[in-house]
mmCIF file of C-alpha atoms in Angstrom:
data_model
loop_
_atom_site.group_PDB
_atom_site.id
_atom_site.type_symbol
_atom_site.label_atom_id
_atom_site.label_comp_id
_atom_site.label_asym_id
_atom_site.label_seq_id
_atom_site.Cartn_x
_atom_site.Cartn_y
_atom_site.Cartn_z
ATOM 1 C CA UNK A 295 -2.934 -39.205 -20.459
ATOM 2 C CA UNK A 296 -1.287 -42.331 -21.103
ATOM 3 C CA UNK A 297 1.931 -43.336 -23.022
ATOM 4 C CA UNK A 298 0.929 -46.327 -25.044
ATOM 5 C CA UNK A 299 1.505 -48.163 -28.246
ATOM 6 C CA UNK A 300 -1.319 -47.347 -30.786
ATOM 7 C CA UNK A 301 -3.773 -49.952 -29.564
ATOM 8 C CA UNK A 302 -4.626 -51.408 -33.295
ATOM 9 C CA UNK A 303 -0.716 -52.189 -34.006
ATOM 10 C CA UNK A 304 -0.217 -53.992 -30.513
ATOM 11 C CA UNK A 305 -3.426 -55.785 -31.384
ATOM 12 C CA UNK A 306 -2.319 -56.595 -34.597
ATOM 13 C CA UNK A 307 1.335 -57.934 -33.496
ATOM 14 C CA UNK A 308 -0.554 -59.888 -31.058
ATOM 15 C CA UNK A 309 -3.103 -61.895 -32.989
ATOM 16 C CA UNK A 310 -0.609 -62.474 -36.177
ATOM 17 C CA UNK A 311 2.049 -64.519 -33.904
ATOM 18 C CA UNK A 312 -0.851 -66.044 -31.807
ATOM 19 C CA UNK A 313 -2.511 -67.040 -35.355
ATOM 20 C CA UNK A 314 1.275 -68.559 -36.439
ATOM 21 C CA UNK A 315 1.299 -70.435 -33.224
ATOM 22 C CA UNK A 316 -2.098 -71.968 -34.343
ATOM 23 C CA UNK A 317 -0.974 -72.832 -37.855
ATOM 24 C CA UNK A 318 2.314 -74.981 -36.650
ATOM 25 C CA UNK A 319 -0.351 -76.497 -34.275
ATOM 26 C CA UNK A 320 -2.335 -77.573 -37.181
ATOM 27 C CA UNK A 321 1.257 -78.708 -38.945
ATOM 28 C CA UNK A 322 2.098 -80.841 -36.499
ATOM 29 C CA UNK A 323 -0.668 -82.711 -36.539
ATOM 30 C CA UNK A 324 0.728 -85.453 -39.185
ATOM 31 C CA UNK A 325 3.632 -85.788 -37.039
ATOM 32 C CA UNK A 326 1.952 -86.613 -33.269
ATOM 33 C CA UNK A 327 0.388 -89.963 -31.908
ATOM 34 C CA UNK A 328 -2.956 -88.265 -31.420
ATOM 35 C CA UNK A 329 -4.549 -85.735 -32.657
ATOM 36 C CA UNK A 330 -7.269 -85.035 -29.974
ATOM 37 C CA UNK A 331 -4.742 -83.800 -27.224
ATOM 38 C CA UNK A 332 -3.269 -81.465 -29.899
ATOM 39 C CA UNK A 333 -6.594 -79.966 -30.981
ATOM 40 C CA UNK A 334 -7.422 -79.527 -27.794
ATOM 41 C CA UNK A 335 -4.620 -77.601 -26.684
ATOM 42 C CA UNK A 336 -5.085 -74.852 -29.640
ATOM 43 C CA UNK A 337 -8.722 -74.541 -28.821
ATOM 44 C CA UNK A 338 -7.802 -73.792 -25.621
ATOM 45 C CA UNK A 339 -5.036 -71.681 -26.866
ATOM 46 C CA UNK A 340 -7.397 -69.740 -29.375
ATOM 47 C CA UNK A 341 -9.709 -68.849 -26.335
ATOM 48 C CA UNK A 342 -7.103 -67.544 -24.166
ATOM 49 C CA UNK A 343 -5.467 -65.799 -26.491
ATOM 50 C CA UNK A 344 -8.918 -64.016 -27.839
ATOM 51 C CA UNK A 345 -9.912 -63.378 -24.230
ATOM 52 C CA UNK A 346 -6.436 -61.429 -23.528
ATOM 53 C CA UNK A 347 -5.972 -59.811 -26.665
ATOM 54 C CA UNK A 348 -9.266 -58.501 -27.037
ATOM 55 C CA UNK A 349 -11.072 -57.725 -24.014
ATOM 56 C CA UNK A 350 -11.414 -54.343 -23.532
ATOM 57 C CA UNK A 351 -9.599 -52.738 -19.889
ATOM 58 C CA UNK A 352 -6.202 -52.619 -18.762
ATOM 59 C CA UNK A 353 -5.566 -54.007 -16.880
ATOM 60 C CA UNK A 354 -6.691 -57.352 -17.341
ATOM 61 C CA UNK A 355 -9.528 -58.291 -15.767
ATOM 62 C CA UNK A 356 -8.481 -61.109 -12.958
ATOM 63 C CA UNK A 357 -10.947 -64.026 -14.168
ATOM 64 C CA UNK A 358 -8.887 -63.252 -18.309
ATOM 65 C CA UNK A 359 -5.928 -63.539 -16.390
ATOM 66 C CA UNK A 360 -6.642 -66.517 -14.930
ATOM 67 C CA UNK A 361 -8.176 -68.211 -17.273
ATOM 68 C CA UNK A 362 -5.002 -67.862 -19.635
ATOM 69 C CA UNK A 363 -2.793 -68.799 -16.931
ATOM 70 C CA UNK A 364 -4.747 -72.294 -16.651
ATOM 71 C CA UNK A 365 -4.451 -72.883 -20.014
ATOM 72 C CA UNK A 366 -0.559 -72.340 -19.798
ATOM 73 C CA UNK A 367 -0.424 -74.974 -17.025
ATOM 74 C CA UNK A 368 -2.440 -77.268 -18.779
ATOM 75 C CA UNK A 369 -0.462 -76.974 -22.404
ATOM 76 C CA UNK A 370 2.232 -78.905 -21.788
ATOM 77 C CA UNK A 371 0.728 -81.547 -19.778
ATOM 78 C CA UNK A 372 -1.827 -82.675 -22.483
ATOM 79 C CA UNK A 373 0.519 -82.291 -25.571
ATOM 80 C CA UNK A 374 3.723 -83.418 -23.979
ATOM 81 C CA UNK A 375 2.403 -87.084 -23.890
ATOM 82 C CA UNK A 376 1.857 -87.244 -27.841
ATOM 83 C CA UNK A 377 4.608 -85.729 -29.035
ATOM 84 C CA UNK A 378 7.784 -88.301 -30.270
ATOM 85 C CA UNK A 379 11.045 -86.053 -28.935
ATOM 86 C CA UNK A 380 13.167 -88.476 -31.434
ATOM 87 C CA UNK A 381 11.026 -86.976 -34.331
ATOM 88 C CA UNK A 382 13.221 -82.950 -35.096
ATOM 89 C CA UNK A 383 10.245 -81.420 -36.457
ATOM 90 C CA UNK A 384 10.055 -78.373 -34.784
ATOM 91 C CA UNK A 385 6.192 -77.808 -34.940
ATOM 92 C CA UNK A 386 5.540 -80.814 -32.444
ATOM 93 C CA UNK A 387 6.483 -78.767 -29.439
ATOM 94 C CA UNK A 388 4.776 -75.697 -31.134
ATOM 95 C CA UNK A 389 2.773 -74.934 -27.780
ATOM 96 C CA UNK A 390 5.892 -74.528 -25.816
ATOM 97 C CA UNK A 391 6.437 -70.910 -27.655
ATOM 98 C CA UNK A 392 2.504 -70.456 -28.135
ATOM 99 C CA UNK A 393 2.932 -70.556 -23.959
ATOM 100 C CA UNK A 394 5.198 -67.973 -24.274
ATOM 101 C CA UNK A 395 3.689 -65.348 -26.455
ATOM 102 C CA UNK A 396 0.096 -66.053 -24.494
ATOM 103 C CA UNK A 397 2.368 -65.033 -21.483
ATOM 104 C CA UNK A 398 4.119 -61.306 -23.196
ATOM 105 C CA UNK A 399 0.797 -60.671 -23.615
ATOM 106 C CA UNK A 400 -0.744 -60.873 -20.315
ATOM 107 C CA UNK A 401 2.827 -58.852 -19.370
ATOM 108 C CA UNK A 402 1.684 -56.276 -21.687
ATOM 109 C CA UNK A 403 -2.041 -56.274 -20.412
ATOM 110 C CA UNK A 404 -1.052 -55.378 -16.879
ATOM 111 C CA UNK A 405 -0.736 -58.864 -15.615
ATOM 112 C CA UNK A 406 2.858 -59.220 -15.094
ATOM 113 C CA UNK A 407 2.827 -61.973 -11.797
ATOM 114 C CA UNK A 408 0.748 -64.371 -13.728
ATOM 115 C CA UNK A 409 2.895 -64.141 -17.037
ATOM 116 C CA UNK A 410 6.087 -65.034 -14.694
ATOM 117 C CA UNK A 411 3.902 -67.842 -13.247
ATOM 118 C CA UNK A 412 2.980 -69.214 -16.705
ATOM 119 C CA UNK A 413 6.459 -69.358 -18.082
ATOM 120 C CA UNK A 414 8.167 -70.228 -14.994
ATOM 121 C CA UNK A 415 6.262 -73.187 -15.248
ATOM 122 C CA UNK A 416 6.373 -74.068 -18.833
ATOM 123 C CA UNK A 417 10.276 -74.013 -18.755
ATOM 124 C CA UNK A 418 10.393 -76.632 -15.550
ATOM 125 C CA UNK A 419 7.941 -79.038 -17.164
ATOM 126 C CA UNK A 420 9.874 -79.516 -20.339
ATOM 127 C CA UNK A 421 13.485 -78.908 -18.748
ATOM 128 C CA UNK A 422 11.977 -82.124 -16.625
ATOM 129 C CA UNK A 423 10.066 -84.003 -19.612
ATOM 130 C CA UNK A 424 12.260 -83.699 -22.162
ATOM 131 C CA UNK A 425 15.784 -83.059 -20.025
ATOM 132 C CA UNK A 426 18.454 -79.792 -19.788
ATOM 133 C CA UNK A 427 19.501 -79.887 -23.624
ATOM 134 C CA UNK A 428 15.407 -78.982 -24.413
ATOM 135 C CA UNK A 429 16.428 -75.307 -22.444
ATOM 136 C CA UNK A 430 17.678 -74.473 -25.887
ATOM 137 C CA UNK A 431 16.288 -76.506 -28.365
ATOM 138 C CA UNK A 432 12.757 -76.098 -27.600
ATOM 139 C CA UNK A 433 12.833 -71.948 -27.216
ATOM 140 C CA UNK A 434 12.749 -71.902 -23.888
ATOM 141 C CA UNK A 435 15.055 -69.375 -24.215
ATOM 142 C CA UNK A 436 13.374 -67.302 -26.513
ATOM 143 C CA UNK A 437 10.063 -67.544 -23.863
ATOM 144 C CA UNK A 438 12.014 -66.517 -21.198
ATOM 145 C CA UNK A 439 13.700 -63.658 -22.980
ATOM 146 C CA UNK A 440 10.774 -62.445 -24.731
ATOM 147 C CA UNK A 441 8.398 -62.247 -21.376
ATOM 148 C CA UNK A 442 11.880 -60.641 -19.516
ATOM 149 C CA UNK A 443 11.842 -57.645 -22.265
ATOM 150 C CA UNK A 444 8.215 -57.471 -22.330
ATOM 151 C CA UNK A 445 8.301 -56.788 -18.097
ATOM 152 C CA UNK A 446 11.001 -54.351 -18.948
ATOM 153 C CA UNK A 447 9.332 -52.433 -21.688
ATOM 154 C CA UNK A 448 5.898 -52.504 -18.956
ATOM 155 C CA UNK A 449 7.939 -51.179 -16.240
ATOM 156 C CA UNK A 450 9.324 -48.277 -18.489
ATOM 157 C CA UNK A 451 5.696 -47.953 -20.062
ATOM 158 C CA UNK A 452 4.226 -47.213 -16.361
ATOM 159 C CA UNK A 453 7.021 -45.281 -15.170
ATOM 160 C CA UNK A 454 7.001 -42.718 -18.243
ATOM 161 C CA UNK A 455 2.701 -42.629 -17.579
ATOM 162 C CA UNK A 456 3.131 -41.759 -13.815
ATOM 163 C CA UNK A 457 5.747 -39.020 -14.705
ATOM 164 C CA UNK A 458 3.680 -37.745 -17.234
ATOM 165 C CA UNK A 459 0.801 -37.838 -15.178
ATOM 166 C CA UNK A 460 3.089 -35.842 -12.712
ATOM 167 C CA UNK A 461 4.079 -33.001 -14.850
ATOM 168 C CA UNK A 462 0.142 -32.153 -16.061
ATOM 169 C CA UNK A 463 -0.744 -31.970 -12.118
ATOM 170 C CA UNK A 464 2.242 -29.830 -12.089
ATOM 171 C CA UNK A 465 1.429 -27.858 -14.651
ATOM 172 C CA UNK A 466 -2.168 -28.011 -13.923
ATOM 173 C CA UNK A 467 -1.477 -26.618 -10.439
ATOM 174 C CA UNK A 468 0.669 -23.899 -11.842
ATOM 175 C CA UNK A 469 -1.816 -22.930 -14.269
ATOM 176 C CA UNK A 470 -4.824 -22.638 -10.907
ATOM 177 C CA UNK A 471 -2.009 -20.913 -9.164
ATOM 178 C CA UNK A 472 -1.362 -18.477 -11.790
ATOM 179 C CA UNK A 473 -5.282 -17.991 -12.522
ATOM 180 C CA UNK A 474 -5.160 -17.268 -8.165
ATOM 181 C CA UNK A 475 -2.516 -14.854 -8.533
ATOM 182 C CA UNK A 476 -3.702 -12.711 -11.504
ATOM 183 C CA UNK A 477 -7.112 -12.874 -10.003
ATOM 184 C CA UNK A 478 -5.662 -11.231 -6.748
ATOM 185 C CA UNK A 479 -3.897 -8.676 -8.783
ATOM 186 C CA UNK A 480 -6.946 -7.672 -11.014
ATOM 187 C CA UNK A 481 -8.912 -7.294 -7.568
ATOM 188 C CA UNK A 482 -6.667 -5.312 -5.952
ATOM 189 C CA UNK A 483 -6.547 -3.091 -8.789
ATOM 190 C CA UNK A 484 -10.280 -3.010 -9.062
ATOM 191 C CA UNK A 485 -10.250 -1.919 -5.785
ATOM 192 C CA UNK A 486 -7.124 0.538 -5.828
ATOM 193 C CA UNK A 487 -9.418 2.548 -8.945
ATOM 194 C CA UNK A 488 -12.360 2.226 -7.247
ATOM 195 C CA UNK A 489 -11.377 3.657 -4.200
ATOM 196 C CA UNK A 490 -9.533 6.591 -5.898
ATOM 197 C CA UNK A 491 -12.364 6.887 -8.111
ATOM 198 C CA UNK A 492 -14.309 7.727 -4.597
ATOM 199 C CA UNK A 493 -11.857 9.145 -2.435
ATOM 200 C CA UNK A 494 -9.609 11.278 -4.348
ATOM 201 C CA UNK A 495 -11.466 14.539 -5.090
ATOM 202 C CA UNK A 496 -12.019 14.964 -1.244
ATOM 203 C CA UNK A 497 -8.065 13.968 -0.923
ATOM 204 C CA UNK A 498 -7.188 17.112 -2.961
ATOM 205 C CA UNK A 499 -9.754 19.384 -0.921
ATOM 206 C CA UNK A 500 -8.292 18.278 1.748
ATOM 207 C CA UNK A 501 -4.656 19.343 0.538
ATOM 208 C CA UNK A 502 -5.681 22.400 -1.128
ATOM 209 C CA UNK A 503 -7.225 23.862 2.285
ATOM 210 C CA UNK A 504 -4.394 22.119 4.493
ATOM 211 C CA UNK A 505 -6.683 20.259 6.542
ATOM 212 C CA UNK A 506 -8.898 23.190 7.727
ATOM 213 C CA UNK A 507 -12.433 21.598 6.425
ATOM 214 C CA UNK A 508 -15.619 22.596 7.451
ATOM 215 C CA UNK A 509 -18.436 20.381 9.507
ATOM 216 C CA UNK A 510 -20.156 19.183 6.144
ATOM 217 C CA UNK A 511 -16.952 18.152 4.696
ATOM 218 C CA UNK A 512 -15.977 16.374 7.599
ATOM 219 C CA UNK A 513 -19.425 14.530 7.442
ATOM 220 C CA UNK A 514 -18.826 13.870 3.767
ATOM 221 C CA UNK A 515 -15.276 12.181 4.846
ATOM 222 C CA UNK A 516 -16.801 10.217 7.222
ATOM 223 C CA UNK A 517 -19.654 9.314 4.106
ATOM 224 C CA UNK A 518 -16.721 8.227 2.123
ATOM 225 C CA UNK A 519 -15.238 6.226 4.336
ATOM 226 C CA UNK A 520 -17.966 4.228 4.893
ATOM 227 C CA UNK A 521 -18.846 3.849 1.103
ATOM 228 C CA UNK A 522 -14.958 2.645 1.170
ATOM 229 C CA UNK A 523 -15.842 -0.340 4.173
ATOM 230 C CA UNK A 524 -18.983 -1.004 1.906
ATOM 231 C CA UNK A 525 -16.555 -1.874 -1.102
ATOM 232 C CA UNK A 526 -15.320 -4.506 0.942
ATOM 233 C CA UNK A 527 -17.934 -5.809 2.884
ATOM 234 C CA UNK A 528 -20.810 -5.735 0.792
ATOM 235 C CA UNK A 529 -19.439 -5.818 -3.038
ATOM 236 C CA UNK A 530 -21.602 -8.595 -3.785
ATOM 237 C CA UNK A 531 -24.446 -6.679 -3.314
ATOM 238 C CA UNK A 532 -23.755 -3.117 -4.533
ATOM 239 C CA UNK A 533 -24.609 -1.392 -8.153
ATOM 240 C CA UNK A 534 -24.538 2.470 -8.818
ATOM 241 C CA UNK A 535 -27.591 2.653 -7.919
ATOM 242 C CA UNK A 536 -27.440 1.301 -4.867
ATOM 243 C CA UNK A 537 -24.268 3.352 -4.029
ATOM 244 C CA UNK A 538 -26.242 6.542 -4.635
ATOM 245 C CA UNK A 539 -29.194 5.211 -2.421
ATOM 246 C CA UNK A 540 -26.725 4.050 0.001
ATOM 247 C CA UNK A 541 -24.812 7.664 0.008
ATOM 248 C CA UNK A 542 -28.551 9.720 0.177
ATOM 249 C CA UNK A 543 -29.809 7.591 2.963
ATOM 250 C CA UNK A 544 -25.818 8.673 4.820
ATOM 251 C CA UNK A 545 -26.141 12.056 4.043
ATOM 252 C CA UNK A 546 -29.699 12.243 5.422
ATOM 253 C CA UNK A 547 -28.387 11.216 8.795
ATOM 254 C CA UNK A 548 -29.291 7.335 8.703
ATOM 255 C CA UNK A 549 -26.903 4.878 9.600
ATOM 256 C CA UNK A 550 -26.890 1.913 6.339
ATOM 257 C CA UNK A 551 -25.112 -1.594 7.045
ATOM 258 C CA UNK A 552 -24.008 -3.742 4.253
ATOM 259 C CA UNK A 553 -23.518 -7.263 4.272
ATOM 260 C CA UNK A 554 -22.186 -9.988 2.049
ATOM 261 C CA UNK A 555 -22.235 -13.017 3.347
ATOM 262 C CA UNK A 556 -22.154 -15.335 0.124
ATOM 263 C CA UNK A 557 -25.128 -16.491 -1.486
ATOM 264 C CA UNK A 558 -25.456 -14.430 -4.472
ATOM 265 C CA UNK A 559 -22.260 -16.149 -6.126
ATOM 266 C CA UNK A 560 -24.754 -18.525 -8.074
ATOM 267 C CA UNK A 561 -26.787 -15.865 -9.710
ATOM 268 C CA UNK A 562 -27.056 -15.386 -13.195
ATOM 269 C CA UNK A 563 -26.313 -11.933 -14.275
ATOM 270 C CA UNK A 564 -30.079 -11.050 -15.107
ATOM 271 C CA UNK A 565 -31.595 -12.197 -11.730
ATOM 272 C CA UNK A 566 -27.844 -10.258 -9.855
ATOM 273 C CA UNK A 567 -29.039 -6.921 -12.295
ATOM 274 C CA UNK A 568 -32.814 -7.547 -10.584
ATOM 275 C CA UNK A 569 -32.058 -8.029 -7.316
ATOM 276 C CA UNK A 570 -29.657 -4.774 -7.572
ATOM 277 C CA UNK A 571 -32.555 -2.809 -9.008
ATOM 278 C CA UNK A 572 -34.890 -4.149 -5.962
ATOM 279 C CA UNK A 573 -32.081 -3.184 -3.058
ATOM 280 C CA UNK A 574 -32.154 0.265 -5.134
ATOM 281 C CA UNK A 575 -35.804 0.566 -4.960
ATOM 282 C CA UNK A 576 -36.434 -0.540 -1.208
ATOM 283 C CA UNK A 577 -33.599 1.961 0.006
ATOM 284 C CA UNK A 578 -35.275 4.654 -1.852
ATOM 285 C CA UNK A 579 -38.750 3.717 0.496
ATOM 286 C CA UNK A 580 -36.636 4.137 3.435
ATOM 287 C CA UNK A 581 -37.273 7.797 4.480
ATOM 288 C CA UNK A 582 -38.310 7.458 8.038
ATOM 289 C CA UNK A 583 -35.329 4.677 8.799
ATOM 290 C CA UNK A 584 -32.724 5.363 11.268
ATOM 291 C CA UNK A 585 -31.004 2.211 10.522
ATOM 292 C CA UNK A 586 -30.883 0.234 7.175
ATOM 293 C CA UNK A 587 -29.198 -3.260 7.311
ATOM 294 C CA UNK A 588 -29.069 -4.856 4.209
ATOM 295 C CA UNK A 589 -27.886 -8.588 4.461
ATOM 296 C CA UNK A 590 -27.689 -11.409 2.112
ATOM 297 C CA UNK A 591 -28.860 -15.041 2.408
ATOM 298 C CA UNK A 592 -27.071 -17.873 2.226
ATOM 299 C CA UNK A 593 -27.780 -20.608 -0.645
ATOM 300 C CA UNK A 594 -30.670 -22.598 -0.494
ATOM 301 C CA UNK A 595 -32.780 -20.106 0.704
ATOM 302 C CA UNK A 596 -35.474 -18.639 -1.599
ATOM 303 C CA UNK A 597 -34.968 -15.414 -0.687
ATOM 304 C CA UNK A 598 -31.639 -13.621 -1.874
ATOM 305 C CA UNK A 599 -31.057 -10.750 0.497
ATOM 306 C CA UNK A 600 -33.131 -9.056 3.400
ATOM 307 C CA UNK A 601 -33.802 -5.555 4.183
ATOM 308 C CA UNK A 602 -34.356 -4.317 7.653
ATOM 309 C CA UNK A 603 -35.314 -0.387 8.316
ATOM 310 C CA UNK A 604 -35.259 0.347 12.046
ATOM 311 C CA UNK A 605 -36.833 4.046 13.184
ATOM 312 C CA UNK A 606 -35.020 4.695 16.752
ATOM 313 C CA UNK A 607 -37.143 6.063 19.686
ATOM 314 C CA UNK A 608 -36.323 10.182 19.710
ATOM 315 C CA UNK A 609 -35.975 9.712 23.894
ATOM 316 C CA UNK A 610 -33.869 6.539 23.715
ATOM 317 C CA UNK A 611 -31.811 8.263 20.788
ATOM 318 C CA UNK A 612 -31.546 11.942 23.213
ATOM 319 C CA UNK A 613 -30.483 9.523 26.257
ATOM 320 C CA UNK A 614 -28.018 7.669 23.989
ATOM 321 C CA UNK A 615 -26.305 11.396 23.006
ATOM 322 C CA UNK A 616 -26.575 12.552 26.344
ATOM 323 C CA UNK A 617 -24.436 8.655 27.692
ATOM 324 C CA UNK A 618 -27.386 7.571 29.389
ATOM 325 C CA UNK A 619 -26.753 3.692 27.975
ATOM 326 C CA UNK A 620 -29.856 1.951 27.276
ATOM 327 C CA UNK A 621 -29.186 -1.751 27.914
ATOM 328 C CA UNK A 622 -29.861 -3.722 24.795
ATOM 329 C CA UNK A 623 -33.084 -4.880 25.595
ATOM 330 C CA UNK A 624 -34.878 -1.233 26.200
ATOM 331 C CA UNK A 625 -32.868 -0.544 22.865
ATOM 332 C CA UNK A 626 -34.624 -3.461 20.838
ATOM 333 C CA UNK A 627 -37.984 -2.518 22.673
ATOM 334 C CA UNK A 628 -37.379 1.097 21.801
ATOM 335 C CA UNK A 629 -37.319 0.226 17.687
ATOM 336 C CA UNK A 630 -39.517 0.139 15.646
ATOM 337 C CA UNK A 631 -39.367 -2.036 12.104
ATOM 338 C CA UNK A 632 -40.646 0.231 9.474
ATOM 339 C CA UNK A 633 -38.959 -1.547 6.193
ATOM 340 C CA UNK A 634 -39.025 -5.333 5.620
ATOM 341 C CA UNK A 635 -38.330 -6.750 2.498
ATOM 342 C CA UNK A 636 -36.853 -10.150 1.200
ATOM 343 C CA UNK A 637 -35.883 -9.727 -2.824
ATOM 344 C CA UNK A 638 -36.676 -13.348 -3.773
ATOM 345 C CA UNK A 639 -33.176 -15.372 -5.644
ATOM 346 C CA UNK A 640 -35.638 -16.395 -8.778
ATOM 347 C CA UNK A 641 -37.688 -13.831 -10.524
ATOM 348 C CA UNK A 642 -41.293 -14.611 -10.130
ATOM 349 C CA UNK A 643 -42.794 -16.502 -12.874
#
């Protein structure tokens, strides 16, 4: 956001006085020695003055900024020579304020060191040519105080856009704060529900029987507290179906990992409901695993999550309840793969 004039009224403003400047030009031609220094000078003034006023971009390119700063310098040289100072017609020395409103507008384009440049000069040349009581009689004054307010008026223009620009990143980064902090809450009371949702009718069996449960609804605790862990660790990758297939596979005696590890984020909600329905399915094929690790796959991959069923080795899993500790190579030796399946990240065409 920036805080501007409308751009058609500071156009406007700008090419009127710049046009005025051009019409004493052409008035004083009756009065000077020669006219080919004059007419020079407002060609040259018409071009510089088109350039700035109309060129799109602030600020100014350099080359515009330039280009009107030569033609400032070289103003008063070529129409100082014609003009008769004893002659009071004030449109002779028309370029000296045509200098000066070329210069408020390069102040106003974003150019403010070559505009002080410009009018510096054109106020030493004639203070020089035409002697101390020109200061006032030619406008220097008025060139000098108009390119003075126009620096002012730039300065406050910039400052109020860099504040502004400061409060909407304020209030932008309020607003992504604010999204951060509602999202947190909304999780955590996704979370709270679902995990009363799970948990509480085996929280009141446990208070209605004061603790005393029996071996299957210890098991079942254990179940639940695992389901609980899975709500965390794998969310990304979890449906009611798979919870049930997930909870089955538990109860049976298996042990069932879950893993999110990103990658599914980019999904649309289609290929997330497929890939849901295809962890489902491959769980429910898992009757002789031991161990079920479901695991997702990072981006870029073209598969979205892997399946691994593991059937343990009935000695190795006797001399692992009886302490004998396999070392992990026997134990990898010792089982067998009996589920493998990658759920592709794109349905098949």
């Amino acid at each position: 956001m920036r805080v501007s004039l409308p751009a058609g009224i500071a156009i406007g403003l700008a090419a009127l006085f710049s046009v005025f400047h051009l019409v004493l030009g052409v008035a004083s031609l009756a009065t000077v020695s020669e006219v080919g220094p004059v007419l020079t000078c407002m060609a040259l003034y018409a071009a510089a003055s088109g350039v700035a006023i109309f060129l799109p971009g602030r600020p100014l390119p350099v080359w515009a900024a330039c280009f009107s700063l030569a033609t400032a310098l070289v103003m008063p040289v070529i129409a100082a020579p014609v003009v008769d100072l004893t002659d009071k017609n004030d449109s002779t020395t028309w370029w000296v304020a045509a200098v000066g409103t070329l210069m408020v507008v390069l102040v106003v384009r974003g150019r403010r060191a070559f505009a002080w440049v410009g009018v510096v000069f054109v106020t030493l040349f004639v203070v020089v040519w035409a002697g101390p009581g020109a200061f006032g009689d030619l406008g220097l004054v008025g060139d000098l105080t108009w390119v003075a307010v126009a620096t002012g008026f730039a300065v406050a223009m910039d400052r109020a856009t860099r504040t502004t620009q400061e409060f909407l990143r304020a209030e932008q980064e309020t607003a992504d704060w604010q999204a951060a902090q509602d999202a947190h809450v909304f999780e955590r009371q996704f979370r709270l529900s679902q995990t009363t949702r799970m948990a509480l009718p085996m929280l009141e069996r446990v208070i209605e029987r004061d603790g005393d449960l029996t071996d299957d609804e210890r098991a079942e605790c254990l179940h639940l507290e695992q389901a609980i862990r899975d709500e965390i660790r794998g969310r990304s990758l979890l449906s009611d179906d798979v919870r049930d297939e997930v909870m089955r596979l538990r109860r049976r005696g298996a042990t069932v990992q879950l893993h999110d590890d990103g990658g599914l984020d980019d999904l649309e909600v289609d290929d997330l409901r497929r890939v849901h329905a295809e962890i489902a399915e491959a769980l429910r094929g898992a009757r002789d695993a031991d161990n079920v690790i479901v695991r997702t796959v990072a981006e870029g991959s073209e598969a979205a999550v892997t399946i691994v069923g593991l059937r343990l080795d009935t000695a190795a899993s006797e001399s692992a309840a009886l302490g004998a500790g396999l070392d992990d190579e026997d134990e990898d030796e010792d089982d067998s793969v009996v589920l493998w399946t990658e759920i592709p990240r794109r349905a098949a065409v």
